[in-house]
PDB file of C-alpha atoms in Angstrom:
ATOM      1  CA  UNK A 136       9.671 -51.031  -4.116  1.00  0.00           C
ATOM      2  CA  UNK A 137       6.744 -49.382  -0.919  1.00  0.00           C
ATOM      3  CA  UNK A 138       6.286 -46.144  -0.781  1.00  0.00           C
ATOM      4  CA  UNK A 139       8.635 -43.717   0.673  1.00  0.00           C
ATOM      5  CA  UNK A 140       7.413 -41.065   3.573  1.00  0.00           C
ATOM      6  CA  UNK A 141       9.736 -38.440   0.622  1.00  0.00           C
ATOM      7  CA  UNK A 142       7.547 -39.541  -2.289  1.00  0.00           C
ATOM      8  CA  UNK A 143       4.319 -39.446   0.332  1.00  0.00           C
ATOM      9  CA  UNK A 144       5.026 -36.453   1.382  1.00  0.00           C
ATOM     10  CA  UNK A 145       5.916 -34.452  -1.486  1.00  0.00           C
ATOM     11  CA  UNK A 146       2.392 -36.795  -3.789  1.00  0.00           C
ATOM     12  CA  UNK A 147       0.578 -35.094  -0.589  1.00  0.00           C
ATOM     13  CA  UNK A 148       2.203 -31.444  -0.816  1.00  0.00           C
ATOM     14  CA  UNK A 149       0.860 -31.040  -4.197  1.00  0.00           C
ATOM     15  CA  UNK A 150      -2.136 -31.196  -4.096  1.00  0.00           C
ATOM     16  CA  UNK A 151      -2.594 -29.623  -0.921  1.00  0.00           C
ATOM     17  CA  UNK A 152      -0.785 -26.375  -2.646  1.00  0.00           C
ATOM     18  CA  UNK A 153      -3.950 -26.170  -4.952  1.00  0.00           C
ATOM     19  CA  UNK A 154      -6.050 -26.761  -2.742  1.00  0.00           C
ATOM     20  CA  UNK A 155      -4.690 -23.711   0.220  1.00  0.00           C
ATOM     21  CA  UNK A 156      -4.740 -21.618  -3.282  1.00  0.00           C
ATOM     22  CA  UNK A 157      -7.949 -22.014  -3.848  1.00  0.00           C
ATOM     23  CA  UNK A 158      -9.225 -19.989  -0.598  1.00  0.00           C
ATOM     24  CA  UNK A 159      -8.965 -16.738  -3.033  1.00  0.00           C
ATOM     25  CA  UNK A 160     -11.548 -18.041  -4.456  1.00  0.00           C
ATOM     26  CA  UNK A 161     -10.033 -17.022  -8.104  1.00  0.00           C
ATOM     27  CA  UNK A 162     -10.772 -20.817  -8.912  1.00  0.00           C
ATOM     28  CA  UNK A 163     -11.905 -23.619  -7.115  1.00  0.00           C
ATOM     29  CA  UNK A 164      -9.881 -26.759  -6.443  1.00  0.00           C
ATOM     30  CA  UNK A 165     -11.332 -30.037  -6.246  1.00  0.00           C
ATOM     31  CA  UNK A 166      -9.279 -33.459  -5.805  1.00  0.00           C
ATOM     32  CA  UNK A 167     -10.653 -36.207  -8.923  1.00  0.00           C
ATOM     33  CA  UNK A 168     -10.319 -39.626  -8.939  1.00  0.00           C
ATOM     34  CA  UNK A 169      -6.595 -40.417  -8.267  1.00  0.00           C
ATOM     35  CA  UNK A 170      -6.752 -43.705 -11.562  1.00  0.00           C
ATOM     36  CA  UNK A 171      -3.098 -43.661 -12.638  1.00  0.00           C
ATOM     37  CA  UNK A 172      -1.960 -40.829 -10.776  1.00  0.00           C
ATOM     38  CA  UNK A 173      -0.271 -40.187  -7.753  1.00  0.00           C
ATOM     39  CA  UNK A 174      -2.786 -36.969  -7.419  1.00  0.00           C
ATOM     40  CA  UNK A 175      -5.047 -35.278  -9.799  1.00  0.00           C
ATOM     41  CA  UNK A 176      -7.444 -32.479  -9.139  1.00  0.00           C
ATOM     42  CA  UNK A 177     -10.176 -30.568 -10.981  1.00  0.00           C
ATOM     43  CA  UNK A 178      -9.170 -26.213 -11.253  1.00  0.00           C
ATOM     44  CA  UNK A 179     -12.740 -24.719 -11.908  1.00  0.00           C
ATOM     45  CA  UNK A 180     -13.363 -21.400 -12.839  1.00  0.00           C
ATOM     46  CA  UNK A 181     -16.346 -20.535 -15.972  1.00  0.00           C
ATOM     47  CA  UNK A 182     -14.208 -24.309 -16.989  1.00  0.00           C
ATOM     48  CA  UNK A 183     -12.925 -26.756 -15.330  1.00  0.00           C
ATOM     49  CA  UNK A 184      -9.332 -28.469 -16.544  1.00  0.00           C
ATOM     50  CA  UNK A 185      -7.900 -31.126 -15.247  1.00  0.00           C
ATOM     51  CA  UNK A 186      -4.664 -31.700 -13.687  1.00  0.00           C
ATOM     52  CA  UNK A 187      -2.672 -35.016 -13.238  1.00  0.00           C
ATOM     53  CA  UNK A 188       0.661 -35.791 -11.297  1.00  0.00           C
ATOM     54  CA  UNK A 189       3.330 -38.473 -10.762  1.00  0.00           C
ATOM     55  CA  UNK A 190       5.429 -38.182  -7.800  1.00  0.00           C
ATOM     56  CA  UNK A 191       9.907 -39.179  -8.482  1.00  0.00           C
ATOM     57  CA  UNK A 192      11.924 -40.276  -5.708  1.00  0.00           C
ATOM     58  CA  UNK A 193      13.558 -43.723  -6.141  1.00  0.00           C
ATOM     59  CA  UNK A 194      12.568 -44.349 -10.021  1.00  0.00           C
ATOM     60  CA  UNK A 195      15.343 -45.925 -11.681  1.00  0.00           C
ATOM     61  CA  UNK A 196      15.442 -45.127 -16.138  1.00  0.00           C
ATOM     62  CA  UNK A 197      12.580 -47.044 -16.821  1.00  0.00           C
ATOM     63  CA  UNK A 198      10.009 -46.129 -14.154  1.00  0.00           C
ATOM     64  CA  UNK A 199      10.810 -41.685 -15.642  1.00  0.00           C
ATOM     65  CA  UNK A 200      10.576 -43.100 -19.213  1.00  0.00           C
ATOM     66  CA  UNK A 201       6.506 -45.057 -17.531  1.00  0.00           C
ATOM     67  CA  UNK A 202       5.693 -42.072 -15.532  1.00  0.00           C
ATOM     68  CA  UNK A 203       6.237 -39.425 -18.253  1.00  0.00           C
ATOM     69  CA  UNK A 204       4.482 -41.363 -20.880  1.00  0.00           C
ATOM     70  CA  UNK A 205       1.801 -41.554 -18.177  1.00  0.00           C
ATOM     71  CA  UNK A 206       0.900 -38.395 -17.942  1.00  0.00           C
ATOM     72  CA  UNK A 207       1.762 -36.999 -21.049  1.00  0.00           C
ATOM     73  CA  UNK A 208      -0.997 -39.951 -22.988  1.00  0.00           C
ATOM     74  CA  UNK A 209      -3.925 -38.227 -19.928  1.00  0.00           C
ATOM     75  CA  UNK A 210      -6.048 -37.018 -23.298  1.00  0.00           C
ATOM     76  CA  UNK A 211      -8.270 -35.103 -19.430  1.00  0.00           C
ATOM     77  CA  UNK A 212      -5.965 -32.922 -18.713  1.00  0.00           C
ATOM     78  CA  UNK A 213      -5.271 -29.722 -19.500  1.00  0.00           C
ATOM     79  CA  UNK A 214      -1.393 -30.050 -17.481  1.00  0.00           C
ATOM     80  CA  UNK A 215       0.631 -32.586 -16.226  1.00  0.00           C
ATOM     81  CA  UNK A 216       2.976 -32.335 -13.381  1.00  0.00           C
ATOM     82  CA  UNK A 217       6.248 -33.878 -12.074  1.00  0.00           C
ATOM     83  CA  UNK A 218       7.694 -33.479  -8.587  1.00  0.00           C
ATOM     84  CA  UNK A 219      10.917 -34.607  -9.064  1.00  0.00           C
ATOM     85  CA  UNK A 220      13.843 -35.592  -6.501  1.00  0.00           C
ATOM     86  CA  UNK A 221      16.746 -33.144  -8.394  1.00  0.00           C
ATOM     87  CA  UNK A 222      20.034 -35.454  -8.857  1.00  0.00           C
ATOM     88  CA  UNK A 223      22.157 -35.703 -11.807  1.00  0.00           C
ATOM     89  CA  UNK A 224      21.163 -38.243 -13.274  1.00  0.00           C
ATOM     90  CA  UNK A 225      17.885 -38.220 -12.894  1.00  0.00           C
ATOM     91  CA  UNK A 226      17.638 -34.423 -14.973  1.00  0.00           C
ATOM     92  CA  UNK A 227      19.989 -36.789 -17.513  1.00  0.00           C
ATOM     93  CA  UNK A 228      17.540 -39.486 -17.772  1.00  0.00           C
ATOM     94  CA  UNK A 229      14.239 -36.936 -17.726  1.00  0.00           C
ATOM     95  CA  UNK A 230      15.530 -34.169 -21.457  1.00  0.00           C
ATOM     96  CA  UNK A 231      16.645 -37.823 -22.242  1.00  0.00           C
ATOM     97  CA  UNK A 232      13.138 -38.621 -22.650  1.00  0.00           C
ATOM     98  CA  UNK A 233      11.310 -35.345 -23.489  1.00  0.00           C
ATOM     99  CA  UNK A 234      14.095 -35.541 -26.230  1.00  0.00           C
ATOM    100  CA  UNK A 235      12.801 -37.926 -27.947  1.00  0.00           C
ATOM    101  CA  UNK A 236       9.452 -37.104 -27.513  1.00  0.00           C
ATOM    102  CA  UNK A 237       9.882 -34.179 -29.263  1.00  0.00           C
ATOM    103  CA  UNK A 238      10.349 -36.564 -32.298  1.00  0.00           C
ATOM    104  CA  UNK A 239       6.904 -38.618 -31.446  1.00  0.00           C
ATOM    105  CA  UNK A 240       3.267 -37.805 -31.355  1.00  0.00           C
ATOM    106  CA  UNK A 241       3.458 -36.715 -27.994  1.00  0.00           C
ATOM    107  CA  UNK A 242       5.125 -33.985 -28.416  1.00  0.00           C
ATOM    108  CA  UNK A 243       2.071 -31.896 -29.444  1.00  0.00           C
ATOM    109  CA  UNK A 244       1.250 -32.604 -25.605  1.00  0.00           C
ATOM    110  CA  UNK A 245       4.683 -31.723 -24.213  1.00  0.00           C
ATOM    111  CA  UNK A 246       3.591 -27.933 -23.886  1.00  0.00           C
ATOM    112  CA  UNK A 247       1.363 -29.057 -20.474  1.00  0.00           C
ATOM    113  CA  UNK A 248       4.178 -30.546 -18.557  1.00  0.00           C
ATOM    114  CA  UNK A 249       5.638 -28.655 -15.603  1.00  0.00           C
ATOM    115  CA  UNK A 250       8.639 -30.431 -14.128  1.00  0.00           C
ATOM    116  CA  UNK A 251       8.722 -29.150  -9.615  1.00  0.00           C
ATOM    117  CA  UNK A 252      12.649 -29.997  -8.875  1.00  0.00           C
ATOM    118  CA  UNK A 253      12.816 -31.280  -5.036  1.00  0.00           C
ATOM    119  CA  UNK A 254      16.424 -31.314  -3.562  1.00  0.00           C
ATOM    120  CA  UNK A 255      17.719 -34.387  -3.700  1.00  0.00           C
ATOM    121  CA  UNK A 256      18.902 -34.102   0.479  1.00  0.00           C
ATOM    122  CA  UNK A 257      15.359 -33.746   0.959  1.00  0.00           C
ATOM    123  CA  UNK A 258      14.349 -35.980   4.431  1.00  0.00           C
ATOM    124  CA  UNK A 259      10.681 -35.534   5.322  1.00  0.00           C
ATOM    125  CA  UNK A 260      11.675 -36.490   8.388  1.00  0.00           C
ATOM    126  CA  UNK A 261      13.339 -33.762   9.217  1.00  0.00           C
ATOM    127  CA  UNK A 262      10.588 -30.885  10.092  1.00  0.00           C
ATOM    128  CA  UNK A 263      13.270 -27.689   8.841  1.00  0.00           C
ATOM    129  CA  UNK A 264      13.427 -30.019   5.571  1.00  0.00           C
ATOM    130  CA  UNK A 265      10.152 -30.436   5.678  1.00  0.00           C
ATOM    131  CA  UNK A 266       9.102 -26.354   5.615  1.00  0.00           C
ATOM    132  CA  UNK A 267      11.814 -25.282   2.901  1.00  0.00           C
ATOM    133  CA  UNK A 268      10.184 -27.585   0.392  1.00  0.00           C
ATOM    134  CA  UNK A 269       7.089 -27.260   0.899  1.00  0.00           C
ATOM    135  CA  UNK A 270       7.526 -23.630   0.582  1.00  0.00           C
ATOM    136  CA  UNK A 271       9.269 -24.084  -2.223  1.00  0.00           C
ATOM    137  CA  UNK A 272       6.711 -26.050  -3.781  1.00  0.00           C
ATOM    138  CA  UNK A 273       4.395 -23.534  -2.923  1.00  0.00           C
ATOM    139  CA  UNK A 274       6.011 -20.979  -4.848  1.00  0.00           C
ATOM    140  CA  UNK A 275       7.098 -22.567  -8.009  1.00  0.00           C
ATOM    141  CA  UNK A 276       3.008 -24.105  -8.576  1.00  0.00           C
ATOM    142  CA  UNK A 277       1.552 -20.550  -7.844  1.00  0.00           C
ATOM    143  CA  UNK A 278       3.942 -18.584 -10.703  1.00  0.00           C
ATOM    144  CA  UNK A 279       4.555 -22.006 -12.768  1.00  0.00           C
ATOM    145  CA  UNK A 280       0.934 -23.995 -13.675  1.00  0.00           C
ATOM    146  CA  UNK A 281      -1.563 -21.758 -11.084  1.00  0.00           C
ATOM    147  CA  UNK A 282      -0.846 -18.573 -12.365  1.00  0.00           C
ATOM    148  CA  UNK A 283      -0.824 -20.208 -16.486  1.00  0.00           C
ATOM    149  CA  UNK A 284      -3.622 -22.863 -15.990  1.00  0.00           C
ATOM    150  CA  UNK A 285      -5.501 -20.929 -13.865  1.00  0.00           C
ATOM    151  CA  UNK A 286      -5.217 -17.065 -14.018  1.00  0.00           C
ATOM    152  CA  UNK A 287      -5.162 -17.704 -17.530  1.00  0.00           C
ATOM    153  CA  UNK A 288      -1.143 -16.746 -17.909  1.00  0.00           C
ATOM    154  CA  UNK A 289      -1.163 -14.145 -16.610  1.00  0.00           C
ATOM    155  CA  UNK A 290       1.783 -12.594 -15.502  1.00  0.00           C
ATOM    156  CA  UNK A 291       3.787  -9.543 -13.922  1.00  0.00           C
ATOM    157  CA  UNK A 292       4.251  -7.239 -17.684  1.00  0.00           C
ATOM    158  CA  UNK A 293       0.283  -7.918 -18.024  1.00  0.00           C
ATOM    159  CA  UNK A 294      -0.884  -6.578 -15.129  1.00  0.00           C
ATOM    160  CA  UNK A 295       1.190  -3.277 -15.756  1.00  0.00           C
ATOM    161  CA  UNK A 296       0.953  -3.044 -19.196  1.00  0.00           C
ATOM    162  CA  UNK A 297      -2.969  -3.145 -18.214  1.00  0.00           C
ATOM    163  CA  UNK A 298      -2.378  -0.212 -15.466  1.00  0.00           C
ATOM    164  CA  UNK A 299      -0.105   2.010 -17.180  1.00  0.00           C
ATOM    165  CA  UNK A 300      -1.793   3.307 -19.947  1.00  0.00           C
ATOM    166  CA  UNK A 301      -2.622   7.860 -19.843  1.00  0.00           C
ATOM    167  CA  UNK A 302      -6.527   6.941 -19.723  1.00  0.00           C
ATOM    168  CA  UNK A 303      -5.283   6.657 -15.781  1.00  0.00           C
ATOM    169  CA  UNK A 304      -7.959   4.435 -14.990  1.00  0.00           C
ATOM    170  CA  UNK A 305      -9.643   3.149 -18.411  1.00  0.00           C
ATOM    171  CA  UNK A 306      -8.456   0.219 -18.848  1.00  0.00           C
ATOM    172  CA  UNK A 307      -9.785  -1.942 -15.753  1.00  0.00           C
ATOM    173  CA  UNK A 308     -13.768   0.558 -16.859  1.00  0.00           C
ATOM    174  CA  UNK A 309     -13.526  -0.755 -19.990  1.00  0.00           C
ATOM    175  CA  UNK A 310     -12.651  -4.483 -19.236  1.00  0.00           C
ATOM    176  CA  UNK A 311     -15.634  -4.803 -17.660  1.00  0.00           C
ATOM    177  CA  UNK A 312     -17.830  -2.787 -19.859  1.00  0.00           C
ATOM    178  CA  UNK A 313     -16.589  -5.424 -22.328  1.00  0.00           C
ATOM    179  CA  UNK A 314     -16.855  -9.176 -20.825  1.00  0.00           C
ATOM    180  CA  UNK A 315     -20.876  -7.250 -19.357  1.00  0.00           C
ATOM    181  CA  UNK A 316     -22.064  -6.712 -23.071  1.00  0.00           C
ATOM    182  CA  UNK A 317     -20.246  -9.726 -24.105  1.00  0.00           C
ATOM    183  CA  UNK A 318     -18.465  -8.186 -27.278  1.00  0.00           C
ATOM    184  CA  UNK A 319     -17.491  -4.976 -28.116  1.00  0.00           C
ATOM    185  CA  UNK A 320     -18.956  -4.508 -32.075  1.00  0.00           C
ATOM    186  CA  UNK A 321     -18.212  -2.209 -34.854  1.00  0.00           C
ATOM    187  CA  UNK A 322     -15.847   1.384 -33.337  1.00  0.00           C
ATOM    188  CA  UNK A 323     -18.400   3.672 -33.660  1.00  0.00           C
ATOM    189  CA  UNK A 324     -21.684   1.524 -31.441  1.00  0.00           C
ATOM    190  CA  UNK A 325     -19.370   1.138 -29.110  1.00  0.00           C
ATOM    191  CA  UNK A 326     -17.541   4.422 -29.426  1.00  0.00           C
ATOM    192  CA  UNK A 327     -21.068   5.741 -28.425  1.00  0.00           C
ATOM    193  CA  UNK A 328     -21.719   2.929 -26.083  1.00  0.00           C
ATOM    194  CA  UNK A 329     -18.779   3.623 -24.060  1.00  0.00           C
ATOM    195  CA  UNK A 330     -18.807   7.863 -24.602  1.00  0.00           C
ATOM    196  CA  UNK A 331     -15.741   7.917 -25.667  1.00  0.00           C
ATOM    197  CA  UNK A 332     -13.965   8.837 -29.078  1.00  0.00           C
ATOM    198  CA  UNK A 333     -12.958   6.104 -31.424  1.00  0.00           C
ATOM    199  CA  UNK A 334      -8.522   6.956 -31.968  1.00  0.00           C
ATOM    200  CA  UNK A 335      -9.025   6.600 -27.642  1.00  0.00           C
ATOM    201  CA  UNK A 336     -10.999   3.407 -27.828  1.00  0.00           C
ATOM    202  CA  UNK A 337      -8.411   1.555 -30.583  1.00  0.00           C
ATOM    203  CA  UNK A 338      -5.620   2.842 -28.150  1.00  0.00           C
ATOM    204  CA  UNK A 339      -7.395   0.702 -25.506  1.00  0.00           C
ATOM    205  CA  UNK A 340      -8.587  -1.371 -27.319  1.00  0.00           C
ATOM    206  CA  UNK A 341      -5.265  -2.549 -28.733  1.00  0.00           C
ATOM    207  CA  UNK A 342      -3.231  -2.653 -25.221  1.00  0.00           C
ATOM    208  CA  UNK A 343      -6.044  -4.998 -24.013  1.00  0.00           C
ATOM    209  CA  UNK A 344      -5.330  -6.735 -27.020  1.00  0.00           C
ATOM    210  CA  UNK A 345      -1.630  -6.918 -26.670  1.00  0.00           C
ATOM    211  CA  UNK A 346      -1.990  -7.906 -23.452  1.00  0.00           C
ATOM    212  CA  UNK A 347      -3.797 -10.615 -24.237  1.00  0.00           C
ATOM    213  CA  UNK A 348      -6.889  -9.600 -22.453  1.00  0.00           C
ATOM    214  CA  UNK A 349      -9.179  -8.924 -25.352  1.00  0.00           C
ATOM    215  CA  UNK A 350      -9.233 -11.870 -28.007  1.00  0.00           C
ATOM    216  CA  UNK A 351      -7.810 -10.424 -31.487  1.00  0.00           C
ATOM    217  CA  UNK A 352     -10.137 -12.714 -33.275  1.00  0.00           C
ATOM    218  CA  UNK A 353     -13.969 -12.058 -34.887  1.00  0.00           C
ATOM    219  CA  UNK A 354     -17.400 -12.510 -34.415  1.00  0.00           C
ATOM    220  CA  UNK A 355     -20.047 -11.333 -35.812  1.00  0.00           C
ATOM    221  CA  UNK A 356     -20.549  -8.870 -33.809  1.00  0.00           C
ATOM    222  CA  UNK A 357     -16.587  -8.427 -34.662  1.00  0.00           C
ATOM    223  CA  UNK A 358     -13.566  -8.167 -31.594  1.00  0.00           C
ATOM    224  CA  UNK A 359     -14.582 -11.247 -29.427  1.00  0.00           C
ATOM    225  CA  UNK A 360     -15.655 -11.449 -25.531  1.00  0.00           C
ATOM    226  CA  UNK A 361     -12.631 -10.840 -22.466  1.00  0.00           C
ATOM    227  CA  UNK A 362      -9.898 -13.849 -22.477  1.00  0.00           C
ATOM    228  CA  UNK A 363      -9.448 -15.970 -19.118  1.00  0.00           C
ATOM    229  CA  UNK A 364      -6.890 -13.825 -18.631  1.00  0.00           C
ATOM    230  CA  UNK A 365      -8.805 -11.109 -18.676  1.00  0.00           C
ATOM    231  CA  UNK A 366     -11.363 -12.358 -16.214  1.00  0.00           C
ATOM    232  CA  UNK A 367      -8.957 -13.376 -14.613  1.00  0.00           C
ATOM    233  CA  UNK A 368      -7.583  -9.673 -14.544  1.00  0.00           C
ATOM    234  CA  UNK A 369     -10.937  -8.934 -13.546  1.00  0.00           C
ATOM    235  CA  UNK A 370     -11.150 -10.777 -10.509  1.00  0.00           C
ATOM    236  CA  UNK A 371      -7.875  -9.889  -9.106  1.00  0.00           C
ATOM    237  CA  UNK A 372      -9.174  -6.023  -9.418  1.00  0.00           C
ATOM    238  CA  UNK A 373     -12.595  -6.954  -8.498  1.00  0.00           C
ATOM    239  CA  UNK A 374     -11.605  -8.214  -4.750  1.00  0.00           C
ATOM    240  CA  UNK A 375      -8.417  -5.032  -4.850  1.00  0.00           C
ATOM    241  CA  UNK A 376     -10.752  -2.529  -4.935  1.00  0.00           C
ATOM    242  CA  UNK A 377     -13.345  -4.024  -2.438  1.00  0.00           C
ATOM    243  CA  UNK A 378     -10.092  -4.891   0.234  1.00  0.00           C
ATOM    244  CA  UNK A 379      -9.389  -1.198  -0.549  1.00  0.00           C
ATOM    245  CA  UNK A 380     -12.148   0.482  -0.260  1.00  0.00           C
ATOM    246  CA  UNK A 381     -12.516  -1.326   3.296  1.00  0.00           C
ATOM    247  CA  UNK A 382     -15.106  -3.653   2.612  1.00  0.00           C
ATOM    248  CA  UNK A 383     -12.910  -7.396   2.290  1.00  0.00           C
ATOM    249  CA  UNK A 384     -11.082  -8.713   4.786  1.00  0.00           C
ATOM    250  CA  UNK A 385      -7.279  -9.743   3.977  1.00  0.00           C
ATOM    251  CA  UNK A 386      -6.860 -12.941   1.750  1.00  0.00           C
ATOM    252  CA  UNK A 387      -3.034 -14.172   2.847  1.00  0.00           C
ATOM    253  CA  UNK A 388      -3.880 -16.378  -0.437  1.00  0.00           C
ATOM    254  CA  UNK A 389      -5.085 -13.277  -2.516  1.00  0.00           C
ATOM    255  CA  UNK A 390      -2.683 -11.354  -1.501  1.00  0.00           C
ATOM    256  CA  UNK A 391      -0.061 -14.034  -2.108  1.00  0.00           C
ATOM    257  CA  UNK A 392      -0.713 -14.354  -5.526  1.00  0.00           C
ATOM    258  CA  UNK A 393      -0.521 -10.685  -5.426  1.00  0.00           C
ATOM    259  CA  UNK A 394       2.455 -10.417  -4.835  1.00  0.00           C
ATOM    260  CA  UNK A 395       4.152 -13.132  -8.006  1.00  0.00           C
ATOM    261  CA  UNK A 396       2.059 -10.281  -9.954  1.00  0.00           C
ATOM    262  CA  UNK A 397       4.162  -7.673  -8.001  1.00  0.00           C
ATOM    263  CA  UNK A 398       1.100  -6.123  -6.479  1.00  0.00           C
ATOM    264  CA  UNK A 399       2.837  -5.971  -2.781  1.00  0.00           C
ATOM    265  CA  UNK A 400       1.252  -2.664  -1.245  1.00  0.00           C
ATOM    266  CA  UNK A 401       3.849  -3.041   1.392  1.00  0.00           C
ATOM    267  CA  UNK A 402       5.981  -0.899  -0.792  1.00  0.00           C
ATOM    268  CA  UNK A 403       4.327   1.781  -1.445  1.00  0.00           C
ATOM    269  CA  UNK A 404       3.609   2.292   2.479  1.00  0.00           C
ATOM    270  CA  UNK A 405       7.294   2.076   4.342  1.00  0.00           C
ATOM    271  CA  UNK A 406       5.848   2.977   7.978  1.00  0.00           C
ATOM    272  CA  UNK A 407       3.804   0.018   8.038  1.00  0.00           C
ATOM    273  CA  UNK A 408       0.335   1.496   7.571  1.00  0.00           C
ATOM    274  CA  UNK A 409      -2.621  -0.649   6.062  1.00  0.00           C
ATOM    275  CA  UNK A 410      -2.762   0.696   2.605  1.00  0.00           C
ATOM    276  CA  UNK A 411      -5.970   1.896   1.182  1.00  0.00           C
ATOM    277  CA  UNK A 412      -7.715   4.791  -0.553  1.00  0.00           C
ATOM    278  CA  UNK A 413      -7.961   6.455   2.262  1.00  0.00           C
ATOM    279  CA  UNK A 414      -3.778   5.653   2.369  1.00  0.00           C
ATOM    280  CA  UNK A 415      -4.175   7.547  -1.455  1.00  0.00           C
ATOM    281  CA  UNK A 416      -6.378  10.293  -1.064  1.00  0.00           C
ATOM    282  CA  UNK A 417      -3.742  11.634   1.183  1.00  0.00           C
ATOM    283  CA  UNK A 418      -0.580   9.997  -0.084  1.00  0.00           C
ATOM    284  CA  UNK A 419      -1.062  10.453  -3.745  1.00  0.00           C
ATOM    285  CA  UNK A 420       1.710  13.338  -4.303  1.00  0.00           C
ATOM    286  CA  UNK A 421       4.295  11.180  -2.499  1.00  0.00           C
ATOM    287  CA  UNK A 422       3.988   8.185  -5.434  1.00  0.00           C
ATOM    288  CA  UNK A 423       6.434   7.917  -8.299  1.00  0.00           C
ATOM    289  CA  UNK A 424       5.414   8.882 -11.198  1.00  0.00           C
ATOM    290  CA  UNK A 425       3.740   6.308 -13.733  1.00  0.00           C
ATOM    291  CA  UNK A 426       6.281   5.920 -15.606  1.00  0.00           C
ATOM    292  CA  UNK A 427       8.619   4.838 -12.851  1.00  0.00           C
ATOM    293  CA  UNK A 428       6.117   3.515 -10.805  1.00  0.00           C
ATOM    294  CA  UNK A 429       5.735  -0.467  -9.390  1.00  0.00           C
ATOM    295  CA  UNK A 430       2.447  -2.130 -10.657  1.00  0.00           C
ATOM    296  CA  UNK A 431       1.371  -2.198  -6.423  1.00  0.00           C
ATOM    297  CA  UNK A 432       1.207   1.931  -7.612  1.00  0.00           C
ATOM    298  CA  UNK A 433       0.169   1.292 -10.836  1.00  0.00           C
ATOM    299  CA  UNK A 434      -2.877  -0.493 -10.038  1.00  0.00           C
ATOM    300  CA  UNK A 435      -3.921   1.391  -6.848  1.00  0.00           C
ATOM    301  CA  UNK A 436      -3.777   4.499  -9.622  1.00  0.00           C
ATOM    302  CA  UNK A 437      -5.836   3.191 -12.103  1.00  0.00           C
ATOM    303  CA  UNK A 438      -8.819   1.017  -9.679  1.00  0.00           C
ATOM    304  CA  UNK A 439      -8.825   4.763  -7.691  1.00  0.00           C
ATOM    305  CA  UNK A 440      -9.737   6.420 -10.786  1.00  0.00           C
ATOM    306  CA  UNK A 441     -11.796   4.127 -12.654  1.00  0.00           C
ATOM    307  CA  UNK A 442     -14.953   5.587 -11.520  1.00  0.00           C
ATOM    308  CA  UNK A 443     -14.032   8.300 -13.101  1.00  0.00           C
ATOM    309  CA  UNK A 444     -15.882   7.007 -16.522  1.00  0.00           C
ATOM    310  CA  UNK A 445     -18.632   5.387 -15.178  1.00  0.00           C
ATOM    311  CA  UNK A 446     -20.154   2.858 -12.316  1.00  0.00           C
ATOM    312  CA  UNK A 447     -18.373  -0.855 -12.860  1.00  0.00           C
ATOM    313  CA  UNK A 448     -20.603  -3.514 -10.119  1.00  0.00           C
ATOM    314  CA  UNK A 449     -16.783  -5.335  -8.523  1.00  0.00           C
ATOM    315  CA  UNK A 450     -18.765  -8.110  -6.687  1.00  0.00           C
ATOM    316  CA  UNK A 451     -15.723 -10.370  -5.141  1.00  0.00           C
ATOM    317  CA  UNK A 452     -14.955 -13.980  -7.079  1.00  0.00           C
ATOM    318  CA  UNK A 453     -16.507 -16.812  -5.708  1.00  0.00           C
ATOM    319  CA  UNK A 454     -15.802 -20.064  -7.418  1.00  0.00           C
ATOM    320  CA  UNK A 455     -17.350 -23.488  -6.514  1.00  0.00           C
ATOM    321  CA  UNK A 456     -17.290 -26.901  -7.972  1.00  0.00           C
ATOM    322  CA  UNK A 457     -20.253 -28.437  -8.618  1.00  0.00           C
ATOM    323  CA  UNK A 458     -20.788 -32.119  -7.141  1.00  0.00           C
ATOM    324  CA  UNK A 459     -22.316 -34.366  -9.444  1.00  0.00           C
TER     325      UNK A 459
END
């Protein structure tokens, strides 16, 4: 059966969405050999994770089974994507196949599967329809795929808990120091190194562990290094700190990803004034208290006060893929 216009559009859109998001430079994206998939790419930070995907528009029951089996048996993929037409019969067959796989050797691979549904009446020849479907895929793939795979599973709640410490500014500073040192070590030595009392240090480390930004496992040094989620949080803090200081251009891609994490500085300034550290200096008395503040205010507070603990290097994230 020849490929439909809708099938081709959805396939290219899924790949375009990931490549567009990589312009944030919070991660890199490069199309890889499609092999047996409709689309595949590599997402890179200080690792490379493969993402493979299939597009469903006019398959029969056996075609759905084949698609899902092909995806779930890919040994190289860290995540597999199914972009599918949202019809009752299709949903029923997909759920049936997944139910069968829960009792098969493929069960461990099911968490890698992400399904993005497209309205059944989508017509790729309709410009407004293309716009609506692309916007929906962009939002869903950013939230459910890119945040999870490329940014370590970072969520709105993680950001909130990270930034709402009573020691305002301590979380990014401490996380940056641990990332630089590579490990925490025992509490006595770490307390001296970071200039913090042991009770305060333990409390802040526990906060970082509970949000998944610091591993709870131990190696020969004690608590291990910052996790992938923690490094993603540091990268976002780096961009925001430089941006709020007025030294970085506005990045639509980064700010969109931030909005999915509840960070939207337009929420703070009702007059349309660009929010930066100058805005904070003059308006901080008008901001909500920490107990009632949103993520935007909490992060602004946190980054503004981080320097009281010491210097932090805030380089803009610049991830790329090496050819070869």
